[in-house]
Amino acid sequence: MVAAYRLAPPRATLTRRESGSGTNGAAQTCWAIAGVIALAAVVLLAMGRSAVCTCGRIALWHGQVASPENSQQLLDPYSATHVVHGLLFDATGWSLLRRVDGRTRLLVAVVIEAAWEVAENSPTVIERYRSVIAALGYTGDSVLNSGGDIACMIAGLLLARSLPVWTGITVAIALELLLLATIHDNLTLNVLMLLAPDPRILAWQQAGG
């Protein structure tokens, strides 16, 4: 992936045609993104997800993972994993969809992220999290938190576009290591434990590292 990424023309040399059609194109993309997020919220509410934390408190940030408010407020430590999503989506989109303009690639990434938020909050995936990951009390995300996750993915993707390739990769690795050190979990472990759970990793996480 990295080799293909490096062979692509520098981002600063993209033509106006590739980067979109000016203000109108940007506005259309923003409206489309808003529509995708709104649709995801409607679906999540229809699935029985709570709009906000059932504790009755709304906060921009909740930093304690082992807490009923984790994944219920707008942002939490796991929000960083969605920033990593954005960094990865940008690299993948640039490598595989170079002929597609940047705004369309952004919209595709939002659709994928929104679809994941819906899937992640299905009863099957929630139960999978509870059974194989150090999230025994996990009951799913609030709609507010899912919206924050999508916003973090967008932030990560836009950040990646402003950085050299290797800098973006370094940021993603740094976030993964920071999460590993602070909450003993990250995107890599999350995926690993969902697909091939390792009781040794689970014991390490439950023991607090």
PDB file of C-alpha atoms in Angstrom:
ATOM      1  CA  MET A   1       0.000   0.000   0.000  1.00  0.00           C
ATOM      2  CA  VAL A   2       2.771   2.396   0.919  1.00  0.00           C
ATOM      3  CA  ALA A   3       4.536   1.884  -2.411  1.00  0.00           C
ATOM      4  CA  ALA A   4       1.408   2.705  -4.371  1.00  0.00           C
ATOM      5  CA  TYR A   5       0.831   5.665  -2.109  1.00  0.00           C
ATOM      6  CA  ARG A   6       4.262   7.088  -2.813  1.00  0.00           C
ATOM      7  CA  LEU A   7       3.857   6.708  -6.583  1.00  0.00           C
ATOM      8  CA  ALA A   8       0.801   8.957  -6.534  1.00  0.00           C
ATOM      9  CA  PRO A   9       1.306  12.640  -7.415  1.00  0.00           C
ATOM     10  CA  PRO A  10       1.859  15.044  -4.495  1.00  0.00           C
ATOM     11  CA  ARG A  11      -1.408  16.214  -2.996  1.00  0.00           C
ATOM     12  CA  ALA A  12      -0.545  19.839  -3.527  1.00  0.00           C
ATOM     13  CA  THR A  13      -0.490  19.275  -7.297  1.00  0.00           C
ATOM     14  CA  LEU A  14      -4.035  17.949  -7.558  1.00  0.00           C
ATOM     15  CA  THR A  15      -6.085  19.677 -10.198  1.00  0.00           C
ATOM     16  CA  ARG A  16      -9.227  21.596  -9.389  1.00  0.00           C
ATOM     17  CA  ARG A  17     -11.184  18.930 -11.230  1.00  0.00           C
ATOM     18  CA  GLU A  18      -9.841  16.168  -8.947  1.00  0.00           C
ATOM     19  CA  SER A  19     -10.380  18.112  -5.753  1.00  0.00           C
ATOM     20  CA  GLY A  20     -14.016  18.863  -6.538  1.00  0.00           C
ATOM     21  CA  SER A  21     -16.000  21.602  -8.191  1.00  0.00           C
ATOM     22  CA  GLY A  22     -15.454  24.501  -5.827  1.00  0.00           C
ATOM     23  CA  THR A  23     -17.886  25.860  -3.277  1.00  0.00           C
ATOM     24  CA  ASN A  24     -20.929  24.081  -4.670  1.00  0.00           C
ATOM     25  CA  GLY A  25     -19.165  20.733  -4.562  1.00  0.00           C
ATOM     26  CA  ALA A  26     -18.081  21.317  -0.974  1.00  0.00           C
ATOM     27  CA  ALA A  27     -21.601  22.266   0.066  1.00  0.00           C
ATOM     28  CA  GLN A  28     -23.074  19.200  -1.614  1.00  0.00           C
ATOM     29  CA  THR A  29     -20.555  16.953   0.102  1.00  0.00           C
ATOM     30  CA  CYS A  30     -21.303  18.522   3.493  1.00  0.00           C
ATOM     31  CA  TRP A  31     -25.026  18.016   3.004  1.00  0.00           C
ATOM     32  CA  ALA A  32     -24.473  14.423   1.901  1.00  0.00           C
ATOM     33  CA  ILE A  33     -22.315  13.726   4.956  1.00  0.00           C
ATOM     34  CA  ALA A  34     -24.925  15.293   7.230  1.00  0.00           C
ATOM     35  CA  GLY A  35     -27.558  13.102   5.585  1.00  0.00           C
ATOM     36  CA  VAL A  36     -25.531   9.941   6.172  1.00  0.00           C
ATOM     37  CA  ILE A  37     -24.979  10.821   9.836  1.00  0.00           C
ATOM     38  CA  ALA A  38     -28.678  11.641  10.294  1.00  0.00           C
ATOM     39  CA  LEU A  39     -29.695   8.356   8.665  1.00  0.00           C
ATOM     40  CA  ALA A  40     -27.317   6.429  10.919  1.00  0.00           C
ATOM     41  CA  ALA A  41     -28.808   8.183  13.957  1.00  0.00           C
ATOM     42  CA  VAL A  42     -32.340   7.269  12.888  1.00  0.00           C
ATOM     43  CA  VAL A  43     -31.349   3.629  12.371  1.00  0.00           C
ATOM     44  CA  LEU A  44     -29.587   3.487  15.745  1.00  0.00           C
ATOM     45  CA  LEU A  45     -32.600   4.972  17.511  1.00  0.00           C
ATOM     46  CA  ALA A  46     -34.841   2.449  15.736  1.00  0.00           C
ATOM     47  CA  MET A  47     -32.535  -0.307  17.020  1.00  0.00           C
ATOM     48  CA  GLY A  48     -33.216   0.873  20.555  1.00  0.00           C
ATOM     49  CA  ARG A  49     -30.010   2.803  21.198  1.00  0.00           C
ATOM     50  CA  SER A  50     -30.354   5.710  23.623  1.00  0.00           C
ATOM     51  CA  ALA A  51     -29.897   9.172  22.180  1.00  0.00           C
ATOM     52  CA  VAL A  52     -27.660  10.273  25.066  1.00  0.00           C
ATOM     53  CA  CYS A  53     -26.269   8.757  28.232  1.00  0.00           C
ATOM     54  CA  THR A  54     -29.030   7.200  30.331  1.00  0.00           C
ATOM     55  CA  CYS A  55     -27.330   8.763  33.361  1.00  0.00           C
ATOM     56  CA  GLY A  56     -29.047  12.000  32.348  1.00  0.00           C
ATOM     57  CA  ARG A  57     -25.790  13.915  32.012  1.00  0.00           C
ATOM     58  CA  ILE A  58     -24.363  15.149  28.715  1.00  0.00           C
ATOM     59  CA  ALA A  59     -20.631  15.770  28.499  1.00  0.00           C
ATOM     60  CA  LEU A  60     -18.160  16.478  25.720  1.00  0.00           C
ATOM     61  CA  TRP A  61     -15.581  14.109  27.246  1.00  0.00           C
ATOM     62  CA  HIS A  62     -15.549  11.142  29.604  1.00  0.00           C
ATOM     63  CA  GLY A  63     -12.115   9.702  30.233  1.00  0.00           C
ATOM     64  CA  GLN A  64     -12.790   6.701  32.453  1.00  0.00           C
ATOM     65  CA  VAL A  65     -13.101   3.471  30.455  1.00  0.00           C
ATOM     66  CA  ALA A  66     -14.309   1.268  33.314  1.00  0.00           C
ATOM     67  CA  SER A  67     -17.446   3.304  33.785  1.00  0.00           C
ATOM     68  CA  PRO A  68     -21.116   3.128  32.766  1.00  0.00           C
ATOM     69  CA  GLU A  69     -20.585   6.433  30.934  1.00  0.00           C
ATOM     70  CA  ASN A  70     -17.925   4.995  28.635  1.00  0.00           C
ATOM     71  CA  SER A  71     -19.181   5.078  25.020  1.00  0.00           C
ATOM     72  CA  GLN A  72     -22.114   7.215  26.187  1.00  0.00           C
ATOM     73  CA  GLN A  73     -20.735  10.755  26.037  1.00  0.00           C
ATOM     74  CA  LEU A  74     -19.583  12.572  22.904  1.00  0.00           C
ATOM     75  CA  LEU A  75     -15.897  11.665  23.241  1.00  0.00           C
ATOM     76  CA  ASP A  76     -13.921   9.109  25.225  1.00  0.00           C
ATOM     77  CA  PRO A  77     -10.510   7.404  24.943  1.00  0.00           C
ATOM     78  CA  TYR A  78     -11.840   5.111  22.218  1.00  0.00           C
ATOM     79  CA  SER A  79     -12.528   8.181  20.078  1.00  0.00           C
ATOM     80  CA  ALA A  80      -8.824   8.027  19.202  1.00  0.00           C
ATOM     81  CA  THR A  81      -9.384   4.685  17.464  1.00  0.00           C
ATOM     82  CA  HIS A  82     -11.778   6.439  15.100  1.00  0.00           C
ATOM     83  CA  VAL A  83      -9.138   9.051  14.331  1.00  0.00           C
ATOM     84  CA  VAL A  84      -6.985   6.091  13.325  1.00  0.00           C
ATOM     85  CA  HIS A  85      -9.873   4.892  11.142  1.00  0.00           C
ATOM     86  CA  GLY A  86      -9.690   8.209   9.303  1.00  0.00           C
ATOM     87  CA  LEU A  87      -5.933   7.992   8.826  1.00  0.00           C
ATOM     88  CA  LEU A  88      -6.305   4.469   7.429  1.00  0.00           C
ATOM     89  CA  PHE A  89      -9.275   5.362   5.229  1.00  0.00           C
ATOM     90  CA  ASP A  90      -7.315   8.206   3.678  1.00  0.00           C
ATOM     91  CA  ALA A  91      -4.333   5.963   2.917  1.00  0.00           C
ATOM     92  CA  THR A  92      -6.566   3.231   1.508  1.00  0.00           C
ATOM     93  CA  GLY A  93      -8.669   5.636  -0.533  1.00  0.00           C
ATOM     94  CA  TRP A  94      -5.615   7.353  -1.973  1.00  0.00           C
ATOM     95  CA  SER A  95      -4.053   4.012  -2.896  1.00  0.00           C
ATOM     96  CA  LEU A  96      -7.132   2.342  -4.385  1.00  0.00           C
ATOM     97  CA  LEU A  97      -9.326   5.236  -5.520  1.00  0.00           C
ATOM     98  CA  ARG A  98      -6.871   7.816  -6.827  1.00  0.00           C
ATOM     99  CA  ARG A  99      -9.076   8.520  -9.831  1.00  0.00           C
ATOM    100  CA  VAL A 100     -11.979   9.451  -7.543  1.00  0.00           C
ATOM    101  CA  ASP A 101     -12.053  13.036  -6.280  1.00  0.00           C
ATOM    102  CA  GLY A 102     -11.217  13.731  -2.647  1.00  0.00           C
ATOM    103  CA  ARG A 103     -14.730  14.723  -1.601  1.00  0.00           C
ATOM    104  CA  THR A 104     -16.213  11.522  -2.927  1.00  0.00           C
ATOM    105  CA  ARG A 105     -13.572   9.509  -1.100  1.00  0.00           C
ATOM    106  CA  LEU A 106     -14.483  11.393   2.083  1.00  0.00           C
ATOM    107  CA  LEU A 107     -18.163  10.602   1.583  1.00  0.00           C
ATOM    108  CA  VAL A 108     -17.391   6.922   0.977  1.00  0.00           C
ATOM    109  CA  ALA A 109     -15.381   6.861   4.220  1.00  0.00           C
ATOM    110  CA  VAL A 110     -18.281   8.417   6.134  1.00  0.00           C
ATOM    111  CA  VAL A 111     -20.691   5.830   4.724  1.00  0.00           C
ATOM    112  CA  ILE A 112     -18.369   3.004   5.781  1.00  0.00           C
ATOM    113  CA  GLU A 113     -17.883   4.489   9.253  1.00  0.00           C
ATOM    114  CA  ALA A 114     -21.618   5.044   9.720  1.00  0.00           C
ATOM    115  CA  ALA A 115     -22.326   1.479   8.598  1.00  0.00           C
ATOM    116  CA  TRP A 116     -19.793   0.222  11.137  1.00  0.00           C
ATOM    117  CA  GLU A 117     -21.447   2.240  13.909  1.00  0.00           C
ATOM    118  CA  VAL A 118     -24.761   0.572  13.091  1.00  0.00           C
ATOM    119  CA  ALA A 119     -23.188  -2.897  12.911  1.00  0.00           C
ATOM    120  CA  GLU A 120     -21.162  -2.323  16.077  1.00  0.00           C
ATOM    121  CA  ASN A 121     -24.337  -1.585  18.011  1.00  0.00           C
ATOM    122  CA  SER A 122     -26.228  -4.632  16.837  1.00  0.00           C
ATOM    123  CA  PRO A 123     -27.039  -7.217  19.519  1.00  0.00           C
ATOM    124  CA  THR A 124     -24.715  -9.769  17.897  1.00  0.00           C
ATOM    125  CA  VAL A 125     -21.643  -7.534  17.924  1.00  0.00           C
ATOM    126  CA  ILE A 126     -22.392  -6.149  21.391  1.00  0.00           C
ATOM    127  CA  GLU A 127     -22.549  -9.680  22.753  1.00  0.00           C
ATOM    128  CA  ARG A 128     -19.316 -10.508  20.939  1.00  0.00           C
ATOM    129  CA  TYR A 129     -17.636  -7.538  22.601  1.00  0.00           C
ATOM    130  CA  ARG A 130     -18.902  -8.605  26.002  1.00  0.00           C
ATOM    131  CA  SER A 131     -17.749 -12.200  25.588  1.00  0.00           C
ATOM    132  CA  VAL A 132     -14.251 -11.802  24.123  1.00  0.00           C
ATOM    133  CA  ILE A 133     -13.098  -8.264  24.936  1.00  0.00           C
ATOM    134  CA  ALA A 134     -12.405  -6.536  28.251  1.00  0.00           C
ATOM    135  CA  ALA A 135     -15.809  -4.847  28.081  1.00  0.00           C
ATOM    136  CA  LEU A 136     -17.959  -7.037  30.280  1.00  0.00           C
ATOM    137  CA  GLY A 137     -20.349  -4.210  31.090  1.00  0.00           C
ATOM    138  CA  TYR A 138     -20.551  -2.884  27.543  1.00  0.00           C
ATOM    139  CA  THR A 139     -24.107  -2.313  26.361  1.00  0.00           C
ATOM    140  CA  GLY A 140     -23.447  -0.379  23.159  1.00  0.00           C
ATOM    141  CA  ASP A 141     -22.920   3.272  22.260  1.00  0.00           C
ATOM    142  CA  SER A 142     -25.311   6.154  22.654  1.00  0.00           C
ATOM    143  CA  VAL A 143     -26.281   7.883  19.419  1.00  0.00           C
ATOM    144  CA  LEU A 144     -24.370  10.925  20.663  1.00  0.00           C
ATOM    145  CA  ASN A 145     -21.217   8.823  21.026  1.00  0.00           C
ATOM    146  CA  SER A 146     -21.671   7.253  17.584  1.00  0.00           C
ATOM    147  CA  GLY A 147     -21.902  10.746  16.116  1.00  0.00           C
ATOM    148  CA  GLY A 148     -18.699  11.677  17.915  1.00  0.00           C
ATOM    149  CA  ASP A 149     -16.997   8.573  16.530  1.00  0.00           C
ATOM    150  CA  ILE A 150     -17.924   9.516  12.964  1.00  0.00           C
ATOM    151  CA  ALA A 151     -16.701  13.074  13.545  1.00  0.00           C
ATOM    152  CA  CYS A 152     -13.371  11.734  14.844  1.00  0.00           C
ATOM    153  CA  MET A 153     -12.978   9.588  11.746  1.00  0.00           C
ATOM    154  CA  ILE A 154     -13.566  12.661   9.568  1.00  0.00           C
ATOM    155  CA  ALA A 155     -11.019  14.606  11.628  1.00  0.00           C
ATOM    156  CA  GLY A 156      -8.463  11.822  11.197  1.00  0.00           C
ATOM    157  CA  LEU A 157      -9.016  11.673   7.444  1.00  0.00           C
ATOM    158  CA  LEU A 158      -8.690  15.437   7.015  1.00  0.00           C
ATOM    159  CA  LEU A 159      -5.601  15.425   9.241  1.00  0.00           C
ATOM    160  CA  ALA A 160      -4.035  12.743   7.045  1.00  0.00           C
ATOM    161  CA  ARG A 161      -4.601  14.867   3.948  1.00  0.00           C
ATOM    162  CA  SER A 162      -2.613  17.706   5.486  1.00  0.00           C
ATOM    163  CA  LEU A 163       0.358  15.512   6.413  1.00  0.00           C
ATOM    164  CA  PRO A 164       3.090  13.694   4.503  1.00  0.00           C
ATOM    165  CA  VAL A 165       2.384   9.972   4.181  1.00  0.00           C
ATOM    166  CA  TRP A 166       4.932   8.786   6.730  1.00  0.00           C
ATOM    167  CA  THR A 167       3.871  11.456   9.200  1.00  0.00           C
ATOM    168  CA  GLY A 168       0.300  10.197   9.019  1.00  0.00           C
ATOM    169  CA  ILE A 169       1.492   6.635   9.578  1.00  0.00           C
ATOM    170  CA  THR A 170       3.554   7.819  12.563  1.00  0.00           C
ATOM    171  CA  VAL A 171       0.523   9.580  14.065  1.00  0.00           C
ATOM    172  CA  ALA A 172      -1.566   6.406  13.728  1.00  0.00           C
ATOM    173  CA  ILE A 173       1.128   4.294  15.401  1.00  0.00           C
ATOM    174  CA  ALA A 174       1.576   6.880  18.155  1.00  0.00           C
ATOM    175  CA  LEU A 175      -2.157   6.886  18.918  1.00  0.00           C
ATOM    176  CA  GLU A 176      -2.212   3.094  19.046  1.00  0.00           C
ATOM    177  CA  LEU A 177       0.735   3.016  21.448  1.00  0.00           C
ATOM    178  CA  LEU A 178      -0.758   5.779  23.604  1.00  0.00           C
ATOM    179  CA  LEU A 179      -4.026   3.858  23.950  1.00  0.00           C
ATOM    180  CA  LEU A 180      -2.148   0.647  24.692  1.00  0.00           C
ATOM    181  CA  ALA A 181      -0.263   2.374  27.501  1.00  0.00           C
ATOM    182  CA  THR A 182      -3.230   4.227  29.002  1.00  0.00           C
ATOM    183  CA  ILE A 183      -6.278   1.959  28.589  1.00  0.00           C
ATOM    184  CA  HIS A 184      -4.597  -1.340  27.586  1.00  0.00           C
ATOM    185  CA  ASP A 185      -6.624  -1.457  24.397  1.00  0.00           C
ATOM    186  CA  ASN A 186      -6.497   0.021  20.909  1.00  0.00           C
ATOM    187  CA  LEU A 187      -7.840  -0.527  17.404  1.00  0.00           C
ATOM    188  CA  THR A 188      -5.373  -3.332  16.665  1.00  0.00           C
ATOM    189  CA  LEU A 189      -6.247  -5.291  19.808  1.00  0.00           C
ATOM    190  CA  ASN A 190      -9.935  -4.579  19.272  1.00  0.00           C
ATOM    191  CA  VAL A 191      -9.915  -6.190  15.840  1.00  0.00           C
ATOM    192  CA  LEU A 192      -7.653  -9.027  16.960  1.00  0.00           C
ATOM    193  CA  MET A 193      -9.865  -9.911  19.900  1.00  0.00           C
ATOM    194  CA  LEU A 194     -13.030  -9.780  17.820  1.00  0.00           C
ATOM    195  CA  LEU A 195     -11.639 -12.102  15.144  1.00  0.00           C
ATOM    196  CA  ALA A 196      -9.284 -14.346  17.119  1.00  0.00           C
ATOM    197  CA  PRO A 197      -9.673 -13.804  20.878  1.00  0.00           C
ATOM    198  CA  ASP A 198      -6.651 -14.645  22.991  1.00  0.00           C
ATOM    199  CA  PRO A 199      -7.349 -15.393  26.669  1.00  0.00           C
ATOM    200  CA  ARG A 200      -3.875 -14.158  27.613  1.00  0.00           C
ATOM    201  CA  ILE A 201      -4.575 -10.725  26.132  1.00  0.00           C
ATOM    202  CA  LEU A 202      -7.972 -10.633  27.827  1.00  0.00           C
ATOM    203  CA  ALA A 203      -6.426 -11.524  31.192  1.00  0.00           C
ATOM    204  CA  TRP A 204      -3.806  -8.795  30.734  1.00  0.00           C
ATOM    205  CA  GLN A 205      -6.464  -6.230  29.903  1.00  0.00           C
ATOM    206  CA  GLN A 206      -8.698  -7.199  32.802  1.00  0.00           C
ATOM    207  CA  ALA A 207      -5.716  -7.029  35.165  1.00  0.00           C
ATOM    208  CA  GLY A 208      -5.083  -3.485  34.018  1.00  0.00           C
ATOM    209  CA  GLY A 209      -1.986  -4.313  31.965  1.00  0.00           C
TER     210      GLY A 209
END
